[in-house]
PDB file of C-alpha atoms in Angstrom:
ATOM      1  CA  MET A 203      37.764  73.648  31.387  1.00 59.00           C
ATOM      2  CA  ALA A 204      39.300  76.953  32.514  1.00 65.00           C
ATOM      3  CA  ASN A 205      40.045  77.911  28.908  1.00 77.00           C
ATOM      4  CA  LYS A 206      36.437  77.293  27.957  1.00 81.00           C
ATOM      5  CA  THR A 207      35.229  79.492  30.846  1.00 83.00           C
ATOM      6  CA  ARG A 208      37.539  82.315  29.760  1.00 85.00           C
ATOM      7  CA  TRP A 209      36.285  82.001  26.160  1.00 88.00           C
ATOM      8  CA  ILE A 210      32.643  82.286  27.306  1.00 86.00           C
ATOM      9  CA  LYS A 211      33.442  85.391  29.407  1.00 87.00           C
ATOM     10  CA  SER A 212      35.232  86.956  26.439  1.00 90.00           C
ATOM     11  CA  ARG A 213      32.252  86.159  24.225  1.00 90.00           C
ATOM     12  CA  ILE A 214      29.843  87.776  26.708  1.00 91.00           C
ATOM     13  CA  ARG A 215      31.963  90.958  26.787  1.00 92.00           C
ATOM     14  CA  SER A 216      32.080  91.048  22.987  1.00 92.00           C
ATOM     15  CA  VAL A 217      28.309  90.639  22.605  1.00 92.00           C
ATOM     16  CA  SER A 218      27.704  93.245  25.337  1.00 93.00           C
ATOM     17  CA  GLU A 219      29.856  95.795  23.463  1.00 93.00           C
ATOM     18  CA  THR A 220      27.959  95.053  20.240  1.00 92.00           C
ATOM     19  CA  LYS A 221      24.685  95.489  22.107  1.00 92.00           C
ATOM     20  CA  LYS A 222      25.764  98.960  23.263  1.00 93.00           C
ATOM     21  CA  ILE A 223      26.419  99.950  19.638  1.00 93.00           C
ATOM     22  CA  THR A 224      23.115  98.590  18.301  1.00 92.00           C
ATOM     23  CA  ARG A 225      21.218 100.235  21.168  1.00 92.00           C
ATOM     24  CA  ALA A 226      22.885 103.585  20.480  1.00 92.00           C
ATOM     25  CA  MET A 227      22.119 103.327  16.740  1.00 91.00           C
ATOM     26  CA  TYR A 228      18.490 102.546  17.554  1.00 91.00           C
ATOM     27  CA  LEU A 229      18.156 105.624  19.766  1.00 91.00           C
ATOM     28  CA  ILE A 230      19.869 107.896  17.216  1.00 90.00           C
ATOM     29  CA  SER A 231      17.632 106.644  14.388  1.00 90.00           C
ATOM     30  CA  ALA A 232      14.509 107.038  16.526  1.00 89.00           C
ATOM     31  CA  SER A 233      15.336 110.662  17.363  1.00 88.00           C
ATOM     32  CA  LYS A 234      16.107 111.493  13.706  1.00 89.00           C
ATOM     33  CA  VAL A 235      12.868 109.874  12.489  1.00 87.00           C
ATOM     34  CA  LYS A 236      10.764 112.078  14.745  1.00 84.00           C
ATOM     35  CA  ARG A 237      12.642 115.252  13.788  1.00 87.00           C
ATOM     36  CA  LEU A 238      12.480 114.557  10.043  1.00 85.00           C
ATOM     37  CA  ARG A 239       8.798 113.621  10.113  1.00 80.00           C
ATOM     38  CA  ASP A 240       8.052 116.931  11.825  1.00 83.00           C
ATOM     39  CA  ARG A 241      10.107 118.709   9.152  1.00 82.00           C
ATOM     40  CA  LEU A 242       8.275 116.918   6.357  1.00 77.00           C
ATOM     41  CA  ASP A 243       4.896 117.799   7.875  1.00 78.00           C
ATOM     42  CA  SER A 244       5.917 121.459   8.174  1.00 80.00           C
ATOM     43  CA  THR A 245       6.884 121.735   4.480  1.00 77.00           C
ATOM     44  CA  ARG A 246       4.010 119.645   3.109  1.00 76.00           C
ATOM     45  CA  PRO A 247       1.403 122.494   2.934  1.00 81.00           C
ATOM     46  CA  TYR A 248       3.592 124.523   0.535  1.00 79.00           C
ATOM     47  CA  PHE A 249       4.031 121.682  -1.925  1.00 77.00           C
ATOM     48  CA  GLU A 250       0.362 120.741  -1.661  1.00 78.00           C
ATOM     49  CA  LYS A 251      -0.457 124.330  -2.630  1.00 80.00           C
ATOM     50  CA  VAL A 252       1.886 124.075  -5.649  1.00 80.00           C
ATOM     51  CA  ASN A 253       0.109 120.872  -6.674  1.00 79.00           C
ATOM     52  CA  GLU A 254      -3.278 122.599  -6.410  1.00 80.00           C
ATOM     53  CA  PHE A 255      -1.972 125.503  -8.493  1.00 79.00           C
ATOM     54  CA  MET A 256      -0.720 123.074 -11.151  1.00 81.00           C
ATOM     55  CA  LYS A 257      -4.140 121.440 -11.275  1.00 78.00           C
ATOM     56  CA  ASP A 258      -5.860 124.815 -11.600  1.00 77.00           C
ATOM     57  CA  LEU A 259      -3.404 125.955 -14.273  1.00 77.00           C
ATOM     58  CA  ILE A 260      -3.948 122.809 -16.334  1.00 75.00           C
ATOM     59  CA  LEU A 261      -7.691 122.867 -15.812  1.00 73.00           C
ATOM     60  CA  HIS A 262      -8.281 126.476 -16.808  1.00 67.00           C
ATOM     61  CA  GLY A 263      -5.246 127.658 -18.722  1.00 62.00           C
ATOM     62  CA  ILE A 264      -3.495 125.140 -20.990  1.00 66.00           C
ATOM     63  CA  LYS A 265      -5.400 124.840 -24.276  1.00 63.00           C
ATOM     64  CA  THR A 266      -2.567 124.064 -26.699  1.00 63.00           C
ATOM     65  CA  PRO A 267      -0.322 120.962 -26.918  1.00 74.00           C
ATOM     66  CA  HIS A 268       2.714 121.273 -24.666  1.00 79.00           C
ATOM     67  CA  ILE A 269       5.923 119.272 -24.437  1.00 86.00           C
ATOM     68  CA  LEU A 270       5.291 118.620 -20.755  1.00 86.00           C
ATOM     69  CA  PHE A 271       2.158 116.657 -21.660  1.00 83.00           C
ATOM     70  CA  GLU A 272       2.779 115.493 -25.203  1.00 83.00           C
ATOM     71  CA  GLY A 273       6.370 114.408 -24.560  1.00 82.00           C
ATOM     72  CA  SER A 274       9.506 115.080 -26.596  1.00 76.00           C
ATOM     73  CA  TYR A 275       9.912 111.611 -28.095  1.00 77.00           C
ATOM     74  CA  LYS A 276       9.427 111.461 -31.868  1.00 76.00           C
ATOM     75  CA  GLU A 277      11.319 108.521 -33.310  1.00 76.00           C
ATOM     76  CA  GLY A 278      14.379 106.339 -32.834  1.00 78.00           C
ATOM     77  CA  LYS A 279      15.494 104.992 -29.478  1.00 84.00           C
ATOM     78  CA  LYS A 280      13.647 106.335 -26.491  1.00 90.00           C
ATOM     79  CA  LYS A 281      15.832 107.815 -23.739  1.00 93.00           C
ATOM     80  CA  ILE A 282      14.547 107.082 -20.265  1.00 94.00           C
ATOM     81  CA  GLY A 283      15.884 108.650 -17.076  1.00 95.00           C
ATOM     82  CA  VAL A 284      15.344 106.996 -13.699  1.00 96.00           C
ATOM     83  CA  ILE A 285      16.029 108.765 -10.403  1.00 96.00           C
ATOM     84  CA  VAL A 286      16.870 106.116  -7.795  1.00 96.00           C
ATOM     85  CA  ILE A 287      16.837 107.066  -4.120  1.00 96.00           C
ATOM     86  CA  SER A 288      18.652 104.592  -1.874  1.00 96.00           C
ATOM     87  CA  GLY A 289      20.456 104.813   1.458  1.00 93.00           C
ATOM     88  CA  ASP A 290      23.914 106.153   2.183  1.00 92.00           C
ATOM     89  CA  LYS A 291      24.748 103.396   4.667  1.00 89.00           C
ATOM     90  CA  GLY A 292      23.911  99.803   5.486  1.00 88.00           C
ATOM     91  CA  LEU A 293      22.686  98.189   8.708  1.00 88.00           C
ATOM     92  CA  CYS A 294      19.057  98.945   7.808  1.00 90.00           C
ATOM     93  CA  GLY A 295      17.645  95.504   7.099  1.00 88.00           C
ATOM     94  CA  GLY A 296      16.325  94.940   3.600  1.00 91.00           C
ATOM     95  CA  TYR A 297      15.764  98.637   2.816  1.00 93.00           C
ATOM     96  CA  ASN A 298      18.484  99.029   0.173  1.00 94.00           C
ATOM     97  CA  ALA A 299      17.950  95.542  -1.232  1.00 94.00           C
ATOM     98  CA  ASN A 300      14.246  96.272  -1.852  1.00 95.00           C
ATOM     99  CA  VAL A 301      15.020  99.543  -3.665  1.00 96.00           C
ATOM    100  CA  LEU A 302      17.691  97.969  -5.877  1.00 95.00           C
ATOM    101  CA  ARG A 303      15.528  94.927  -6.628  1.00 95.00           C
ATOM    102  CA  SER A 304      12.728  97.195  -7.879  1.00 95.00           C
ATOM    103  CA  THR A 305      15.265  99.270  -9.843  1.00 96.00           C
ATOM    104  CA  THR A 306      16.735  96.286 -11.685  1.00 95.00           C
ATOM    105  CA  SER A 307      13.239  94.962 -12.411  1.00 94.00           C
ATOM    106  CA  LEU A 308      12.267  98.367 -13.829  1.00 94.00           C
ATOM    107  CA  TYR A 309      15.415  98.403 -15.946  1.00 94.00           C
ATOM    108  CA  GLU A 310      14.551  95.030 -17.495  1.00 93.00           C
ATOM    109  CA  ASN A 311      11.193  96.446 -18.614  1.00 90.00           C
ATOM    110  CA  PHE A 312      12.554  99.756 -19.909  1.00 91.00           C
ATOM    111  CA  ALA A 313      15.615  98.265 -21.632  1.00 87.00           C
ATOM    112  CA  LYS A 314      13.239  96.801 -24.244  1.00 85.00           C
ATOM    113  CA  GLU A 315      11.982 100.306 -25.113  1.00 83.00           C
ATOM    114  CA  GLY A 316      15.224 102.262 -25.241  1.00 87.00           C
ATOM    115  CA  ASP A 317      18.321 103.483 -23.399  1.00 92.00           C
ATOM    116  CA  VAL A 318      18.055 103.849 -19.633  1.00 94.00           C
ATOM    117  CA  THR A 319      20.178 106.329 -17.675  1.00 95.00           C
ATOM    118  CA  PHE A 320      20.151 106.290 -13.884  1.00 97.00           C
ATOM    119  CA  PHE A 321      20.341 109.372 -11.684  1.00 97.00           C
ATOM    120  CA  PRO A 322      21.226 107.895  -8.272  1.00 96.00           C
ATOM    121  CA  ILE A 323      20.684 109.672  -4.975  1.00 96.00           C
ATOM    122  CA  GLY A 324      22.402 107.738  -2.205  1.00 94.00           C
ATOM    123  CA  VAL A 325      25.830 106.119  -1.920  1.00 94.00           C
ATOM    124  CA  VAL A 326      24.638 102.508  -1.760  1.00 95.00           C
ATOM    125  CA  GLY A 327      22.531 102.756  -4.921  1.00 95.00           C
ATOM    126  CA  ARG A 328      25.208 104.565  -6.906  1.00 95.00           C
ATOM    127  CA  ASN A 329      27.903 102.037  -5.951  1.00 95.00           C
ATOM    128  CA  PHE A 330      25.616  99.146  -6.886  1.00 96.00           C
ATOM    129  CA  LEU A 331      24.687 100.576 -10.301  1.00 95.00           C
ATOM    130  CA  VAL A 332      28.276 101.473 -11.191  1.00 95.00           C
ATOM    131  CA  ARG A 333      29.598  98.101 -10.011  1.00 95.00           C
ATOM    132  CA  HIS A 334      27.087  96.196 -12.145  1.00 95.00           C
ATOM    133  CA  GLY A 335      27.731  98.218 -15.295  1.00 94.00           C
ATOM    134  CA  TYR A 336      24.505 100.224 -15.576  1.00 95.00           C
ATOM    135  CA  GLN A 337      24.571 103.591 -17.332  1.00 94.00           C
ATOM    136  CA  VAL A 338      24.847 106.226 -14.607  1.00 95.00           C
ATOM    137  CA  GLU A 339      24.986 110.004 -14.996  1.00 93.00           C
ATOM    138  CA  GLU A 340      28.613 110.751 -14.173  1.00 86.00           C
ATOM    139  CA  ASP A 341      28.370 114.037 -12.284  1.00 87.00           C
ATOM    140  CA  PHE A 342      25.083 113.172 -10.569  1.00 91.00           C
ATOM    141  CA  ASN A 343      26.368 112.312  -7.096  1.00 88.00           C
ATOM    142  CA  TYR A 344      24.158 113.284  -4.155  1.00 92.00           C
ATOM    143  CA  GLN A 345      23.581 111.805  -0.707  1.00 91.00           C
ATOM    144  CA  THR A 346      20.171 111.035   0.743  1.00 89.00           C
ATOM    145  CA  GLN A 347      21.098 112.346   4.188  1.00 87.00           C
ATOM    146  CA  SER A 348      21.826 115.753   2.607  1.00 87.00           C
ATOM    147  CA  VAL A 349      18.127 116.166   1.792  1.00 88.00           C
ATOM    148  CA  SER A 350      17.057 119.807   1.551  1.00 89.00           C
ATOM    149  CA  VAL A 351      14.776 122.004  -0.524  1.00 89.00           C
ATOM    150  CA  LYS A 352      17.868 123.584  -2.100  1.00 92.00           C
ATOM    151  CA  LEU A 353      19.161 120.191  -3.249  1.00 94.00           C
ATOM    152  CA  ALA A 354      15.720 119.200  -4.558  1.00 93.00           C
ATOM    153  CA  ARG A 355      15.588 122.448  -6.556  1.00 93.00           C
ATOM    154  CA  LEU A 356      19.024 121.772  -8.068  1.00 94.00           C
ATOM    155  CA  ILE A 357      18.030 118.254  -9.101  1.00 94.00           C
ATOM    156  CA  SER A 358      14.681 119.363 -10.543  1.00 94.00           C
ATOM    157  CA  GLN A 359      16.384 122.049 -12.648  1.00 94.00           C
ATOM    158  CA  ARG A 360      18.833 119.529 -14.102  1.00 94.00           C
ATOM    159  CA  ILE A 361      16.163 116.947 -14.858  1.00 94.00           C
ATOM    160  CA  VAL A 362      13.640 119.351 -16.412  1.00 93.00           C
ATOM    161  CA  LYS A 363      16.327 120.983 -18.586  1.00 93.00           C
ATOM    162  CA  LYS A 364      17.426 117.574 -19.871  1.00 93.00           C
ATOM    163  CA  TYR A 365      13.792 116.816 -20.673  1.00 93.00           C
ATOM    164  CA  TYR A 366      13.276 120.112 -22.530  1.00 91.00           C
ATOM    165  CA  THR A 367      16.437 119.630 -24.596  1.00 90.00           C
ATOM    166  CA  GLY A 368      15.481 116.063 -25.532  1.00 89.00           C
ATOM    167  CA  GLU A 369      18.363 114.373 -23.689  1.00 91.00           C
ATOM    168  CA  ILE A 370      15.716 112.267 -21.946  1.00 93.00           C
ATOM    169  CA  HIS A 371      12.169 111.611 -23.118  1.00 93.00           C
ATOM    170  CA  GLU A 372      10.673 110.114 -19.958  1.00 94.00           C
ATOM    171  CA  VAL A 373      11.568 110.524 -16.290  1.00 95.00           C
ATOM    172  CA  TYR A 374      10.718 108.164 -13.435  1.00 96.00           C
ATOM    173  CA  ILE A 375      11.594 108.185  -9.759  1.00 96.00           C
ATOM    174  CA  VAL A 376      12.097 105.157  -7.505  1.00 97.00           C
ATOM    175  CA  TYR A 377      11.863 105.834  -3.774  1.00 95.00           C
ATOM    176  CA  THR A 378      10.613 104.282  -0.546  1.00 95.00           C
ATOM    177  CA  LYS A 379       7.383 105.480   1.013  1.00 90.00           C
ATOM    178  CA  LEU A 380       7.018 105.270   4.778  1.00 86.00           C
ATOM    179  CA  VAL A 381       3.811 103.441   5.705  1.00 86.00           C
ATOM    180  CA  SER A 382       4.763 102.920   9.346  1.00 83.00           C
ATOM    181  CA  THR A 383       7.928 102.495  11.380  1.00 80.00           C
ATOM    182  CA  ILE A 384       7.853  98.763  10.655  1.00 84.00           C
ATOM    183  CA  LYS A 385       6.623  98.913   7.051  1.00 87.00           C
ATOM    184  CA  GLN A 386       8.078 100.733   4.040  1.00 91.00           C
ATOM    185  CA  GLU A 387       6.992 100.375   0.410  1.00 94.00           C
ATOM    186  CA  VAL A 388       9.098 100.944  -2.704  1.00 95.00           C
ATOM    187  CA  THR A 389       7.214 103.335  -4.999  1.00 94.00           C
ATOM    188  CA  ILE A 390       7.754 104.036  -8.695  1.00 95.00           C
ATOM    189  CA  LYS A 391       6.328 107.311 -10.007  1.00 92.00           C
ATOM    190  CA  LYS A 392       6.415 108.857 -13.468  1.00 92.00           C
ATOM    191  CA  LEU A 393       7.518 112.493 -13.360  1.00 92.00           C
ATOM    192  CA  LEU A 394       7.624 113.489 -17.039  1.00 92.00           C
ATOM    193  CA  PRO A 395       5.756 113.798 -19.291  1.00 91.00           C
ATOM    194  CA  LEU A 396       2.887 114.894 -17.073  1.00 87.00           C
ATOM    195  CA  ASP A 397      -0.338 112.926 -16.988  1.00 82.00           C
ATOM    196  CA  LYS A 398      -3.468 115.064 -16.620  1.00 76.00           C
ATOM    197  CA  THR A 399      -5.375 112.181 -15.040  1.00 75.00           C
ATOM    198  CA  GLU A 400      -2.999 112.318 -12.042  1.00 74.00           C
ATOM    199  CA  PHE A 401      -4.399 115.765 -11.285  1.00 71.00           C
ATOM    200  CA  GLY A 402      -7.943 114.435 -11.447  1.00 66.00           C
ATOM    201  CA  ILE A 403      -8.482 115.990 -14.879  1.00 60.00           C
ATOM    202  CA  GLU A 404     -10.150 113.804 -17.481  1.00 54.00           C
ATOM    203  CA  GLU A 405     -10.689 116.466 -20.164  1.00 55.00           C
ATOM    204  CA  ASP A 406      -9.709 120.033 -20.908  1.00 52.00           C
ATOM    205  CA  LYS A 407     -11.881 122.752 -19.464  1.00 53.00           C
ATOM    206  CA  SER A 408     -11.589 126.507 -19.440  1.00 52.00           C
ATOM    207  CA  ASP A 409     -12.678 129.380 -17.252  1.00 53.00           C
ATOM    208  CA  GLU A 410     -12.557 132.846 -18.781  1.00 56.00           C
ATOM    209  CA  MET A 411     -12.684 134.412 -15.308  1.00 60.00           C
ATOM    210  CA  ILE A 412      -9.118 133.228 -14.623  1.00 68.00           C
ATOM    211  CA  ILE A 413      -6.365 134.986 -16.569  1.00 73.00           C
ATOM    212  CA  TYR A 414      -2.666 134.075 -16.401  1.00 73.00           C
ATOM    213  CA  GLU A 415      -0.033 136.658 -17.307  1.00 76.00           C
ATOM    214  CA  PRO A 416       1.865 136.768 -19.564  1.00 76.00           C
ATOM    215  CA  ASP A 417       0.201 133.496 -20.674  1.00 76.00           C
ATOM    216  CA  PRO A 418      -0.556 130.027 -19.194  1.00 77.00           C
ATOM    217  CA  VAL A 419       2.290 128.297 -21.062  1.00 79.00           C
ATOM    218  CA  SER A 420       4.893 130.732 -19.697  1.00 81.00           C
ATOM    219  CA  VAL A 421       3.538 130.279 -16.188  1.00 83.00           C
ATOM    220  CA  LEU A 422       3.631 126.486 -16.575  1.00 84.00           C
ATOM    221  CA  ASP A 423       7.267 126.625 -17.731  1.00 84.00           C
ATOM    222  CA  ILE A 424       8.144 128.302 -14.422  1.00 86.00           C
ATOM    223  CA  VAL A 425       5.862 126.365 -12.073  1.00 87.00           C
ATOM    224  CA  ILE A 426       6.967 122.969 -13.414  1.00 89.00           C
ATOM    225  CA  TYR A 427      10.315 123.374 -11.623  1.00 91.00           C
ATOM    226  CA  GLU A 428       8.526 123.962  -8.319  1.00 88.00           C
ATOM    227  CA  TYR A 429       6.226 121.007  -8.941  1.00 90.00           C
ATOM    228  CA  ILE A 430       9.063 118.578  -9.730  1.00 92.00           C
ATOM    229  CA  LYS A 431      11.082 120.008  -6.842  1.00 91.00           C
ATOM    230  CA  GLY A 432       8.204 119.247  -4.480  1.00 89.00           C
ATOM    231  CA  ILE A 433       7.952 115.641  -5.637  1.00 90.00           C
ATOM    232  CA  ILE A 434      11.717 115.069  -5.409  1.00 93.00           C
ATOM    233  CA  PHE A 435      11.976 116.694  -1.983  1.00 91.00           C
ATOM    234  CA  GLY A 436       9.058 114.631  -0.674  1.00 89.00           C
ATOM    235  CA  ALA A 437      10.530 111.433  -2.140  1.00 91.00           C
ATOM    236  CA  MET A 438      13.973 112.136  -0.657  1.00 92.00           C
ATOM    237  CA  MET A 439      12.506 112.930   2.737  1.00 91.00           C
ATOM    238  CA  ASP A 440      10.247 109.868   2.657  1.00 90.00           C
ATOM    239  CA  SER A 441      13.180 107.668   1.644  1.00 92.00           C
ATOM    240  CA  TYR A 442      15.485 109.015   4.329  1.00 93.00           C
ATOM    241  CA  VAL A 443      12.845 108.596   7.034  1.00 92.00           C
ATOM    242  CA  SER A 444      12.163 105.071   5.717  1.00 92.00           C
ATOM    243  CA  GLU A 445      15.876 104.262   5.887  1.00 93.00           C
ATOM    244  CA  LEU A 446      16.052 105.468   9.486  1.00 93.00           C
ATOM    245  CA  ALA A 447      12.897 103.559  10.409  1.00 92.00           C
ATOM    246  CA  ALA A 448      14.292 100.387   8.815  1.00 93.00           C
ATOM    247  CA  ARG A 449      17.582 100.879  10.669  1.00 92.00           C
ATOM    248  CA  MET A 450      15.706 101.509  13.892  1.00 92.00           C
ATOM    249  CA  THR A 451      13.818  98.212  13.484  1.00 91.00           C
ATOM    250  CA  ALA A 452      16.958  96.299  12.485  1.00 92.00           C
ATOM    251  CA  MET A 453      18.964  97.651  15.428  1.00 93.00           C
ATOM    252  CA  ASP A 454      16.116  96.928  17.844  1.00 92.00           C
ATOM    253  CA  ASN A 455      16.008  93.317  16.614  1.00 92.00           C
ATOM    254  CA  ALA A 456      19.805  93.103  16.874  1.00 92.00           C
ATOM    255  CA  THR A 457      19.690  94.385  20.465  1.00 93.00           C
ATOM    256  CA  LYS A 458      17.071  91.789  21.390  1.00 93.00           C
ATOM    257  CA  SER A 459      19.138  89.060  19.744  1.00 93.00           C
ATOM    258  CA  ALA A 460      22.183  90.227  21.719  1.00 92.00           C
ATOM    259  CA  ASP A 461      20.172  90.016  24.959  1.00 93.00           C
ATOM    260  CA  GLU A 462      19.093  86.475  24.137  1.00 94.00           C
ATOM    261  CA  MET A 463      22.651  85.474  23.241  1.00 93.00           C
ATOM    262  CA  ILE A 464      24.019  86.945  26.486  1.00 93.00           C
ATOM    263  CA  GLN A 465      21.429  85.030  28.513  1.00 93.00           C
ATOM    264  CA  LYS A 466      22.380  81.779  26.795  1.00 92.00           C
ATOM    265  CA  LEU A 467      26.095  82.445  27.343  1.00 91.00           C
ATOM    266  CA  ILE A 468      25.519  83.256  31.016  1.00 91.00           C
ATOM    267  CA  LEU A 469      23.602  79.996  31.430  1.00 91.00           C
ATOM    268  CA  LYS A 470      26.403  78.116  29.700  1.00 89.00           C
ATOM    269  CA  LEU A 471      29.002  79.868  31.894  1.00 87.00           C
ATOM    270  CA  ASN A 472      27.100  78.903  35.041  1.00 88.00           C
ATOM    271  CA  ARG A 473      26.983  75.296  33.885  1.00 87.00           C
ATOM    272  CA  GLU A 474      30.726  75.303  33.250  1.00 82.00           C
ATOM    273  CA  ARG A 475      31.357  76.808  36.688  1.00 83.00           C
ATOM    274  CA  GLN A 476      29.109  74.192  38.277  1.00 84.00           C
ATOM    275  CA  ALA A 477      30.984  71.461  36.397  1.00 80.00           C
ATOM    276  CA  VAL A 478      34.318  72.819  37.687  1.00 77.00           C
ATOM    277  CA  ILE A 479      33.010  72.951  41.270  1.00 78.00           C
ATOM    278  CA  THR A 480      31.597  69.425  40.984  1.00 81.00           C
ATOM    279  CA  GLN A 481      34.894  68.143  39.620  1.00 78.00           C
ATOM    280  CA  GLU A 482      36.855  69.800  42.429  1.00 76.00           C
ATOM    281  CA  ILE A 483      34.515  68.330  45.075  1.00 80.00           C
ATOM    282  CA  SER A 484      34.894  64.898  43.499  1.00 79.00           C
ATOM    283  CA  GLU A 485      38.695  65.244  43.552  1.00 75.00           C
ATOM    284  CA  ILE A 486      38.636  66.287  47.243  1.00 78.00           C
ATOM    285  CA  ILE A 487      36.416  63.347  48.193  1.00 78.00           C
ATOM    286  CA  SER A 488      38.600  60.934  46.181  1.00 77.00           C
ATOM    287  CA  GLY A 489      41.738  62.306  47.865  1.00 74.00           C
ATOM    288  CA  ALA A 490      40.237  62.027  51.327  1.00 72.00           C
ATOM    289  CA  ALA A 491      39.159  58.454  50.625  1.00 73.00           C
ATOM    290  CA  ALA A 492      42.664  57.561  49.437  1.00 74.00           C
ATOM    291  CA  LEU A 493      44.201  58.781  52.721  1.00 71.00           C
ATOM    292  CA  LYS A 494      42.095  56.414  54.849  1.00 64.00           C
TER     293      LYS A 494
END
C-alpha cells in the first residue's frame, strides 16, 4: 500500500514537471506568433506593390513570347522542382505530417510526367525526404526559423537561375497557410512558368503611354527575382507562423491533459490514503477487541 502511494506521488511530480514544460512552450510560441504576424504585415505592402508592378508590366509591356511564360521544356523528360517548407522541430501536432502527406501525394502525380527534385526548407522535411530516398538538392539546406528577406532572395536567385538554364522546367512550392491559430491549410502553388491568368490578365493588352527602359523584357528579367522572392518570403513566414500556431495549440492541449491527469492522480492518492487510514483503524479496533 505504501509503495503504491509513493508511486502515485512520483507520478504526480513527473506530470507536474511535464506540465511546466508544455506551458512554457505554449507561452513562447504565442509570443513568437504575435511578433512574426506583425513582421509579416509590415513587409506585405512592399511585396503587394511588386505584384502590382508585375501585373502592369505584363499587361502593358510584354508583347513577345518569353521563357517565363512559355516555359523552357521542349522534349524528353520534364524536370520538376518542388520547394517544400516544413518545420524544424516536432511537438506541433499534425503540422509536419500534413505537409509531408501533401508532398508525397504531389510526387506521385509528378513522377508520371518526369523527374522530381525537392528543395526542402526545414529540418523535418529534409530528413524525411532523404530517409525515404527522394531526390533532394544536396546543398539546399535551410531552416524555416531562419526566415528573412535575405534568405528568400538567395533562394529565389538559385531557383530562377536553374529555370533559365533549363535545369528545371517547372517550379512549385508547398507551404502551410495560416487561416487561424487553430486552423492551417497546406497550399501548393506553381511559381514557374508564370500564368498570366493569376494576375487577372486574360489577354495581352498594350498602352503606348507607358514606356519601359531599356525594354519590358529586360525589366521583367530583373523584377522576376523580386516577385519570386516575395512569394517565397511570404510562404516561409506563413509556414513558420503556422508551425508556431500548431505548436501553441498542441502544447495547450497537452497542458490541459496534464491538469486532468494530475486531478485523477490526486483523487487516486486520496483514495489510497483513505484506504490506509481505514485499515489502520480496523487494526486498532481488532487489537482492542482482542485485549478484552
